[in-house]
Amino acid sequence: METEQAMELVGVSKTIGGKPIIKDLSFSVRRGEICGFLGPNGSGKTTTIRMMVGLMSMSAGEIRIAGFPVRTRRSEALAHVGAIVENPELYPYMSGHKNLVHFARMAAGPVPAGRMEEIVELVGLTDAIHDKVKTYSLGMRQRLGIAQALLHRPTVLILDEPTNGLDPGGIRELRDYLRNLAKTESIAILISSHLLAEVELICDRALIIQEGRLVGERIVRGGATAEDELVLVEFELKGIEAGEHTAGEYGLLRRENGLYTANLSKSAIPEIVSRLVGQGIDVYQVAIRKPTLEDTFLQLTKGEDSR
């Protein structure tokens, strides 16, 4: 049952002890897409992930993976999921290869001949796969964990804090491998992380939840700014004193050296430039400064911590 949407949540809710934890949560992740899953402490990220991987039941709604509903076709749905929650569980005194053989025996379905070698090459562990895992760096262990999660060709790979403990080099290496995996394997990757700058570098899109609700969504890579999306616009002006009324109307804030900024939609920029010029104000430069993911996150969650 192949579908463009690798995973869909539709009206998912969870109540524990009479307290609503997840409230009517709906979103989807496409094949080949890397999607960030963000939220402050206690926002419901972990609860949502547990429901996705079948460790917790839903109170209402539906989760579909590769088109299979988790509630009614659990085994078929979960056969399409690979997941790592924080550090992968590996056997340190066994080689990387023996670890994979062990996990292949426990996989939801048969692992085809040659799949292990294919995945090992994909995650860049060919030269170290016969070494004991205790000799691996943390980054290598993460990649071996990802290899284990990919053995059965899942449709969705769910990673909870995958860069925990990695140095900058290890983070960059993991980022490159995940991008390659999404493209090569055509799988959806959902990453839960509190490292907003890293999510901005690796993900195509970010979902932001707070108090169990989806409060925002942001295209972070490869997406054009929508005409009605608010962006920070910087104007370099001269003679603005003559147009103070226009400046106030559009919320232009004076910075320094003739620079003014305002939060505007792209569609409003031509009109304000036309009015400024019409009032004898010289417009030397207009620059769009798209807010960072951190800006968006803090705005939507009112500054709460993302961890």
mmCIF file of C-alpha atoms in Angstrom:
data_model
loop_
_atom_site.group_PDB
_atom_site.id
_atom_site.type_symbol
_atom_site.label_atom_id
_atom_site.label_comp_id
_atom_site.label_asym_id
_atom_site.label_seq_id
_atom_site.Cartn_x
_atom_site.Cartn_y
_atom_site.Cartn_z
ATOM 1 C CA MET A 1 0.000 0.000 0.000
ATOM 2 C CA GLU A 2 2.235 2.845 -1.288
ATOM 3 C CA THR A 3 1.236 6.458 -0.717
ATOM 4 C CA GLU A 4 3.014 9.814 -1.080
ATOM 5 C CA GLN A 5 2.230 10.536 2.577
ATOM 6 C CA ALA A 6 4.520 8.232 4.527
ATOM 7 C CA MET A 7 2.856 9.094 7.833
ATOM 8 C CA GLU A 8 -0.358 10.920 8.707
ATOM 9 C CA LEU A 9 -1.804 11.958 12.045
ATOM 10 C CA VAL A 10 -5.489 12.890 11.907
ATOM 11 C CA GLY A 11 -7.186 14.416 14.961
ATOM 12 C CA VAL A 12 -4.932 12.520 17.393
ATOM 13 C CA SER A 13 -5.685 13.097 21.081
ATOM 14 C CA LYS A 14 -4.383 11.523 24.276
ATOM 15 C CA THR A 15 -5.785 11.902 27.778
ATOM 16 C CA ILE A 16 -3.917 10.550 30.805
ATOM 17 C CA GLY A 17 -5.557 10.545 34.229
ATOM 18 C CA GLY A 18 -8.289 12.846 32.978
ATOM 19 C CA LYS A 19 -5.748 15.403 31.734
ATOM 20 C CA PRO A 20 -5.565 16.115 27.970
ATOM 21 C CA ILE A 21 -1.930 15.720 26.844
ATOM 22 C CA ILE A 22 -2.353 15.714 23.052
ATOM 23 C CA LYS A 23 -5.240 17.719 21.590
ATOM 24 C CA ASP A 24 -6.546 17.097 18.072
ATOM 25 C CA LEU A 25 -3.080 16.850 16.501
ATOM 26 C CA SER A 26 -2.977 16.553 12.702
ATOM 27 C CA PHE A 27 -0.025 16.619 10.301
ATOM 28 C CA SER A 28 1.672 14.478 7.667
ATOM 29 C CA VAL A 29 5.208 13.708 6.510
ATOM 30 C CA ARG A 30 5.984 12.861 2.876
ATOM 31 C CA ARG A 31 8.384 10.275 1.467
ATOM 32 C CA GLY A 32 11.856 11.720 0.916
ATOM 33 C CA GLU A 33 11.191 14.561 3.371
ATOM 34 C CA ILE A 34 13.133 15.372 6.539
ATOM 35 C CA CYS A 35 10.781 16.980 9.027
ATOM 36 C CA GLY A 36 11.681 18.556 12.371
ATOM 37 C CA PHE A 37 9.359 18.000 15.337
ATOM 38 C CA LEU A 38 9.791 20.797 17.866
ATOM 39 C CA GLY A 39 8.189 22.002 21.070
ATOM 40 C CA PRO A 40 8.959 23.278 24.582
ATOM 41 C CA ASN A 41 9.371 20.947 27.554
ATOM 42 C CA GLY A 42 6.099 19.167 28.247
ATOM 43 C CA SER A 43 4.614 20.029 24.857
ATOM 44 C CA GLY A 44 3.771 16.399 24.062
ATOM 45 C CA LYS A 45 6.582 15.453 21.651
ATOM 46 C CA THR A 46 7.555 12.258 23.486
ATOM 47 C CA THR A 47 3.933 11.181 23.975
ATOM 48 C CA THR A 48 3.274 11.702 20.261
ATOM 49 C CA ILE A 49 6.353 9.679 19.275
ATOM 50 C CA ARG A 50 5.306 6.854 21.612
ATOM 51 C CA MET A 51 1.921 6.718 19.901
ATOM 52 C CA MET A 52 3.604 6.711 16.474
ATOM 53 C CA VAL A 53 5.723 3.668 17.331
ATOM 54 C CA GLY A 54 2.916 1.784 19.074
ATOM 55 C CA LEU A 55 4.202 2.143 22.648
ATOM 56 C CA MET A 56 1.127 4.111 23.723
ATOM 57 C CA SER A 57 -2.490 4.004 22.590
ATOM 58 C CA MET A 58 -4.475 6.987 21.293
ATOM 59 C CA SER A 59 -7.579 8.273 23.051
ATOM 60 C CA ALA A 60 -8.970 9.539 19.734
ATOM 61 C CA GLY A 61 -7.929 10.086 16.139
ATOM 62 C CA GLU A 62 -5.802 8.008 13.807
ATOM 63 C CA ILE A 63 -2.164 7.512 12.878
ATOM 64 C CA ARG A 64 -1.525 5.985 9.442
ATOM 65 C CA ILE A 65 1.893 4.745 8.378
ATOM 66 C CA ALA A 66 2.341 3.849 4.700
ATOM 67 C CA GLY A 67 -1.449 3.963 4.527
ATOM 68 C CA PHE A 68 -1.975 1.419 7.339
ATOM 69 C CA PRO A 69 -3.879 2.610 10.448
ATOM 70 C CA VAL A 70 -1.909 1.889 13.627
ATOM 71 C CA ARG A 71 -5.107 1.302 15.623
ATOM 72 C CA THR A 72 -6.589 -1.467 13.439
ATOM 73 C CA ARG A 73 -3.611 -2.784 11.437
ATOM 74 C CA ARG A 74 -0.867 -2.327 13.993
ATOM 75 C CA SER A 75 1.629 -4.998 12.783
ATOM 76 C CA GLU A 76 1.463 -3.867 9.153
ATOM 77 C CA ALA A 77 1.806 -0.209 10.131
ATOM 78 C CA LEU A 78 4.714 -0.744 12.531
ATOM 79 C CA ALA A 79 6.525 -2.935 9.988
ATOM 80 C CA HIS A 80 7.064 0.337 8.102
ATOM 81 C CA VAL A 81 8.656 2.167 11.063
ATOM 82 C CA GLY A 82 12.298 2.420 12.081
ATOM 83 C CA ALA A 83 13.039 4.386 15.253
ATOM 84 C CA ILE A 84 15.865 5.433 17.538
ATOM 85 C CA VAL A 85 15.105 7.171 20.814
ATOM 86 C CA GLU A 86 18.246 9.047 21.924
ATOM 87 C CA ASN A 87 21.231 6.646 21.980
ATOM 88 C CA PRO A 88 20.689 3.347 20.101
ATOM 89 C CA GLU A 89 20.803 0.146 22.155
ATOM 90 C CA LEU A 90 23.792 -1.844 20.874
ATOM 91 C CA TYR A 91 25.964 -4.707 22.136
ATOM 92 C CA PRO A 92 29.413 -3.158 22.756
ATOM 93 C CA TYR A 93 31.404 -6.410 22.849
ATOM 94 C CA MET A 94 30.028 -7.586 19.506
ATOM 95 C CA SER A 95 31.169 -6.254 16.156
ATOM 96 C CA GLY A 96 28.989 -3.872 14.191
ATOM 97 C CA HIS A 97 28.303 -6.691 11.736
ATOM 98 C CA LYS A 98 27.205 -9.131 14.455
ATOM 99 C CA ASN A 99 24.934 -6.458 15.927
ATOM 100 C CA LEU A 100 23.229 -6.064 12.558
ATOM 101 C CA VAL A 101 22.906 -9.842 12.106
ATOM 102 C CA HIS A 102 21.259 -10.041 15.533
ATOM 103 C CA PHE A 103 18.802 -7.220 14.765
ATOM 104 C CA ALA A 104 18.070 -8.642 11.306
ATOM 105 C CA ARG A 105 16.848 -11.849 12.965
ATOM 106 C CA MET A 106 14.378 -9.790 15.023
ATOM 107 C CA ALA A 107 13.182 -7.611 12.126
ATOM 108 C CA ALA A 108 9.475 -7.395 11.305
ATOM 109 C CA GLY A 109 10.081 -9.147 7.981
ATOM 110 C CA PRO A 110 12.899 -11.022 6.243
ATOM 111 C CA VAL A 111 15.980 -8.923 5.467
ATOM 112 C CA PRO A 112 17.015 -9.602 1.842
ATOM 113 C CA ALA A 113 20.504 -10.882 1.031
ATOM 114 C CA GLY A 114 22.832 -7.991 0.383
ATOM 115 C CA ARG A 115 20.681 -5.489 2.304
ATOM 116 C CA MET A 116 23.103 -5.388 5.229
ATOM 117 C CA GLU A 117 26.098 -4.527 3.034
ATOM 118 C CA GLU A 118 24.018 -1.938 1.172
ATOM 119 C CA ILE A 119 23.005 -0.166 4.395
ATOM 120 C CA VAL A 120 26.504 -0.355 5.901
ATOM 121 C CA GLU A 121 27.866 1.401 2.824
ATOM 122 C CA LEU A 122 25.049 3.946 2.925
ATOM 123 C CA VAL A 123 25.892 4.997 6.503
ATOM 124 C CA GLY A 124 29.649 4.964 5.846
ATOM 125 C CA LEU A 125 30.690 2.111 8.149
ATOM 126 C CA THR A 126 32.185 -0.321 5.624
ATOM 127 C CA ASP A 127 35.739 -0.031 7.004
ATOM 128 C CA ALA A 128 34.690 -0.449 10.652
ATOM 129 C CA ILE A 129 31.776 -2.878 10.469
ATOM 130 C CA HIS A 130 33.823 -5.850 11.747
ATOM 131 C CA ASP A 131 35.286 -3.881 14.684
ATOM 132 C CA LYS A 132 33.750 -4.185 18.143
ATOM 133 C CA VAL A 133 31.166 -1.511 18.853
ATOM 134 C CA LYS A 134 32.977 -0.507 22.068
ATOM 135 C CA THR A 135 35.719 0.973 19.845
ATOM 136 C CA TYR A 136 33.226 3.149 17.922
ATOM 137 C CA SER A 137 32.867 6.880 18.420
ATOM 138 C CA LEU A 138 29.436 8.158 19.458
ATOM 139 C CA GLY A 139 28.809 9.300 15.887
ATOM 140 C CA MET A 140 29.634 5.829 14.536
ATOM 141 C CA ARG A 141 27.259 4.259 17.070
ATOM 142 C CA GLN A 142 24.493 6.589 15.950
ATOM 143 C CA ARG A 143 25.091 5.580 12.334
ATOM 144 C CA LEU A 144 25.094 1.876 13.252
ATOM 145 C CA GLY A 145 21.816 2.433 15.101
ATOM 146 C CA ILE A 146 20.365 4.068 11.996
ATOM 147 C CA ALA A 147 21.613 1.134 9.886
ATOM 148 C CA GLN A 148 19.823 -1.257 12.260
ATOM 149 C CA ALA A 149 16.610 0.788 11.993
ATOM 150 C CA LEU A 150 16.813 0.685 8.181
ATOM 151 C CA LEU A 151 17.388 -3.057 7.717
ATOM 152 C CA HIS A 152 13.726 -3.829 6.971
ATOM 153 C CA ARG A 153 13.323 -0.875 4.533
ATOM 154 C CA PRO A 154 10.968 1.250 6.656
ATOM 155 C CA THR A 155 8.805 3.961 5.146
ATOM 156 C CA VAL A 156 9.345 6.227 8.169
ATOM 157 C CA LEU A 157 12.464 6.754 10.292
ATOM 158 C CA ILE A 158 11.820 8.459 13.652
ATOM 159 C CA LEU A 159 14.821 9.906 15.489
ATOM 160 C CA ASP A 160 14.566 11.418 18.979
ATOM 161 C CA GLU A 161 17.503 13.755 19.752
ATOM 162 C CA PRO A 162 19.855 12.007 17.271
ATOM 163 C CA THR A 163 22.701 14.515 17.757
ATOM 164 C CA ASN A 164 22.856 14.203 21.577
ATOM 165 C CA GLY A 165 26.499 14.085 22.663
ATOM 166 C CA LEU A 166 27.956 14.488 19.166
ATOM 167 C CA ASP A 167 30.737 16.984 18.494
ATOM 168 C CA PRO A 168 30.314 19.484 15.606
ATOM 169 C CA GLY A 169 32.078 17.142 13.171
ATOM 170 C CA GLY A 170 29.842 14.229 14.161
ATOM 171 C CA ILE A 171 26.721 16.379 13.829
ATOM 172 C CA ARG A 172 27.697 17.470 10.325
ATOM 173 C CA GLU A 173 28.517 13.892 9.329
ATOM 174 C CA LEU A 174 25.160 12.628 10.604
ATOM 175 C CA ARG A 175 23.373 15.477 8.809
ATOM 176 C CA ASP A 176 24.955 14.499 5.492
ATOM 177 C CA TYR A 177 24.085 10.813 5.939
ATOM 178 C CA LEU A 178 20.457 11.569 6.822
ATOM 179 C CA ARG A 179 20.002 13.773 3.762
ATOM 180 C CA ASN A 180 21.463 11.029 1.602
ATOM 181 C CA LEU A 181 19.196 8.430 3.242
ATOM 182 C CA ALA A 182 16.029 10.442 2.651
ATOM 183 C CA LYS A 183 16.935 10.803 -1.010
ATOM 184 C CA THR A 184 18.354 7.326 -1.682
ATOM 185 C CA GLU A 185 15.816 5.297 0.302
ATOM 186 C CA SER A 186 12.848 7.640 -0.378
ATOM 187 C CA ILE A 187 11.837 7.473 3.271
ATOM 188 C CA ALA A 188 10.312 10.093 5.538
ATOM 189 C CA ILE A 189 12.526 11.136 8.447
ATOM 190 C CA LEU A 190 11.014 12.776 11.533
ATOM 191 C CA ILE A 191 13.558 14.363 13.880
ATOM 192 C CA SER A 192 12.652 15.492 17.386
ATOM 193 C CA SER A 193 15.343 17.855 18.651
ATOM 194 C CA HIS A 194 15.918 20.923 20.821
ATOM 195 C CA LEU A 195 18.821 22.099 18.619
ATOM 196 C CA LEU A 196 16.908 24.595 16.487
ATOM 197 C CA ALA A 197 19.915 25.695 14.426
ATOM 198 C CA GLU A 198 20.651 22.072 13.535
ATOM 199 C CA VAL A 199 17.027 21.401 12.583
ATOM 200 C CA GLU A 200 17.192 24.462 10.343
ATOM 201 C CA LEU A 201 20.256 23.037 8.575
ATOM 202 C CA ILE A 202 19.012 19.498 8.051
ATOM 203 C CA CYS A 203 15.217 19.627 7.737
ATOM 204 C CA ASP A 204 12.994 20.571 4.822
ATOM 205 C CA ARG A 205 10.163 21.534 7.145
ATOM 206 C CA ALA A 206 9.590 22.010 10.878
ATOM 207 C CA LEU A 207 6.431 21.345 12.902
ATOM 208 C CA ILE A 208 6.041 23.179 16.214
ATOM 209 C CA ILE A 209 3.734 21.923 18.956
ATOM 210 C CA GLN A 210 2.825 23.433 22.309
ATOM 211 C CA GLU A 211 0.571 22.023 25.017
ATOM 212 C CA GLY A 212 -0.316 19.129 22.728
ATOM 213 C CA ARG A 213 -1.458 21.270 19.783
ATOM 214 C CA LEU A 214 0.194 22.096 16.464
ATOM 215 C CA VAL A 215 0.871 25.845 16.699
ATOM 216 C CA GLY A 216 2.943 26.347 13.573
ATOM 217 C CA GLU A 217 4.732 24.936 10.565
ATOM 218 C CA ARG A 218 7.752 26.388 8.800
ATOM 219 C CA ILE A 219 9.465 25.546 5.512
ATOM 220 C CA VAL A 220 13.135 25.730 6.463
ATOM 221 C CA ARG A 221 14.962 24.495 3.362
ATOM 222 C CA GLY A 222 14.230 24.792 -0.331
ATOM 223 C CA GLY A 223 10.941 26.646 0.089
ATOM 224 C CA ALA A 224 10.028 30.073 -1.269
ATOM 225 C CA THR A 225 8.577 32.696 1.032
ATOM 226 C CA ALA A 226 4.809 32.931 0.577
ATOM 227 C CA GLU A 227 3.381 36.290 -0.493
ATOM 228 C CA ASP A 228 1.399 36.652 2.734
ATOM 229 C CA GLU A 229 4.124 35.370 5.099
ATOM 230 C CA LEU A 230 5.477 38.078 7.390
ATOM 231 C CA VAL A 231 9.167 38.767 6.874
ATOM 232 C CA LEU A 232 11.553 41.270 8.402
ATOM 233 C CA VAL A 233 12.176 43.960 5.767
ATOM 234 C CA GLU A 234 15.093 46.371 6.023
ATOM 235 C CA PHE A 235 14.942 49.734 4.216
ATOM 236 C CA GLU A 236 17.827 52.138 3.629
ATOM 237 C CA LEU A 237 16.196 55.563 3.360
ATOM 238 C CA LYS A 238 17.088 59.252 3.160
ATOM 239 C CA GLY A 239 14.709 62.133 3.871
ATOM 240 C CA ILE A 240 12.342 59.975 5.915
ATOM 241 C CA GLU A 241 11.339 62.998 8.014
ATOM 242 C CA ALA A 242 9.040 64.064 5.171
ATOM 243 C CA GLY A 243 7.175 60.785 5.350
ATOM 244 C CA GLU A 244 6.812 60.164 9.073
ATOM 245 C CA HIS A 245 3.104 59.414 8.590
ATOM 246 C CA THR A 246 3.897 56.588 6.151
ATOM 247 C CA ALA A 247 6.686 55.338 8.427
ATOM 248 C CA GLY A 248 4.297 55.127 11.370
ATOM 249 C CA GLU A 249 1.517 53.550 9.316
ATOM 250 C CA TYR A 250 3.743 50.657 8.253
ATOM 251 C CA GLY A 251 5.459 50.266 11.609
ATOM 252 C CA LEU A 252 8.913 51.266 10.359
ATOM 253 C CA LEU A 253 11.375 51.259 13.241
ATOM 254 C CA ARG A 254 14.455 53.456 13.036
ATOM 255 C CA ARG A 255 17.733 51.615 13.504
ATOM 256 C CA GLU A 256 20.921 53.478 12.549
ATOM 257 C CA ASN A 257 22.693 54.908 9.505
ATOM 258 C CA GLY A 258 19.420 55.517 7.702
ATOM 259 C CA LEU A 259 18.196 51.947 8.233
ATOM 260 C CA TYR A 260 14.582 51.160 9.113
ATOM 261 C CA THR A 261 12.945 47.776 9.665
ATOM 262 C CA ALA A 262 9.377 46.478 9.684
ATOM 263 C CA ASN A 263 7.564 43.140 9.747
ATOM 264 C CA LEU A 264 5.641 43.067 6.457
ATOM 265 C CA SER A 265 4.195 40.620 3.976
ATOM 266 C CA LYS A 266 6.064 40.468 0.658
ATOM 267 C CA SER A 267 2.959 41.719 -1.119
ATOM 268 C CA ALA A 268 3.040 44.975 0.895
ATOM 269 C CA ILE A 269 6.593 45.948 -0.098
ATOM 270 C CA PRO A 270 5.859 47.503 -3.553
ATOM 271 C CA GLU A 271 3.105 49.689 -2.098
ATOM 272 C CA ILE A 272 5.192 51.063 0.759
ATOM 273 C CA VAL A 273 8.155 51.744 -1.567
ATOM 274 C CA SER A 274 5.841 53.560 -3.990
ATOM 275 C CA ARG A 275 4.385 55.705 -1.211
ATOM 276 C CA LEU A 276 7.794 56.531 0.249
ATOM 277 C CA VAL A 277 9.144 57.589 -3.154
ATOM 278 C CA GLY A 278 5.956 59.559 -3.809
ATOM 279 C CA GLN A 279 6.631 61.573 -0.649
ATOM 280 C CA GLY A 280 10.125 62.489 -1.799
ATOM 281 C CA ILE A 281 11.962 59.888 0.267
ATOM 282 C CA ASP A 282 15.010 58.292 -1.350
ATOM 283 C CA VAL A 283 14.911 54.473 -1.141
ATOM 284 C CA TYR A 284 18.451 53.149 -1.598
ATOM 285 C CA GLN A 285 17.909 49.534 -0.654
ATOM 286 C CA VAL A 286 15.219 47.056 0.370
ATOM 287 C CA ALA A 287 16.338 43.737 1.866
ATOM 288 C CA ILE A 288 14.239 40.844 3.129
ATOM 289 C CA ARG A 289 15.567 39.201 6.277
ATOM 290 C CA LYS A 290 13.659 35.956 6.680
ATOM 291 C CA PRO A 291 13.244 35.110 10.385
ATOM 292 C CA THR A 292 15.308 32.175 11.630
ATOM 293 C CA LEU A 293 13.635 29.013 12.870
ATOM 294 C CA GLU A 294 14.531 30.151 16.385
ATOM 295 C CA ASP A 295 12.692 33.455 15.793
ATOM 296 C CA THR A 296 9.620 31.554 14.605
ATOM 297 C CA PHE A 297 9.806 29.054 17.474
ATOM 298 C CA LEU A 298 10.090 31.740 20.152
ATOM 299 C CA GLN A 299 7.283 33.759 18.604
ATOM 300 C CA LEU A 300 4.909 30.778 18.444
ATOM 301 C CA THR A 301 5.749 29.379 21.886
ATOM 302 C CA LYS A 302 6.157 32.768 23.591
ATOM 303 C CA GLY A 303 9.799 32.103 24.371
ATOM 304 C CA GLU A 304 9.512 28.733 26.122
ATOM 305 C CA ASP A 305 12.511 26.377 26.174
ATOM 306 C CA SER A 306 12.580 23.858 23.302
ATOM 307 C CA ARG A 307 14.088 20.996 25.265
#
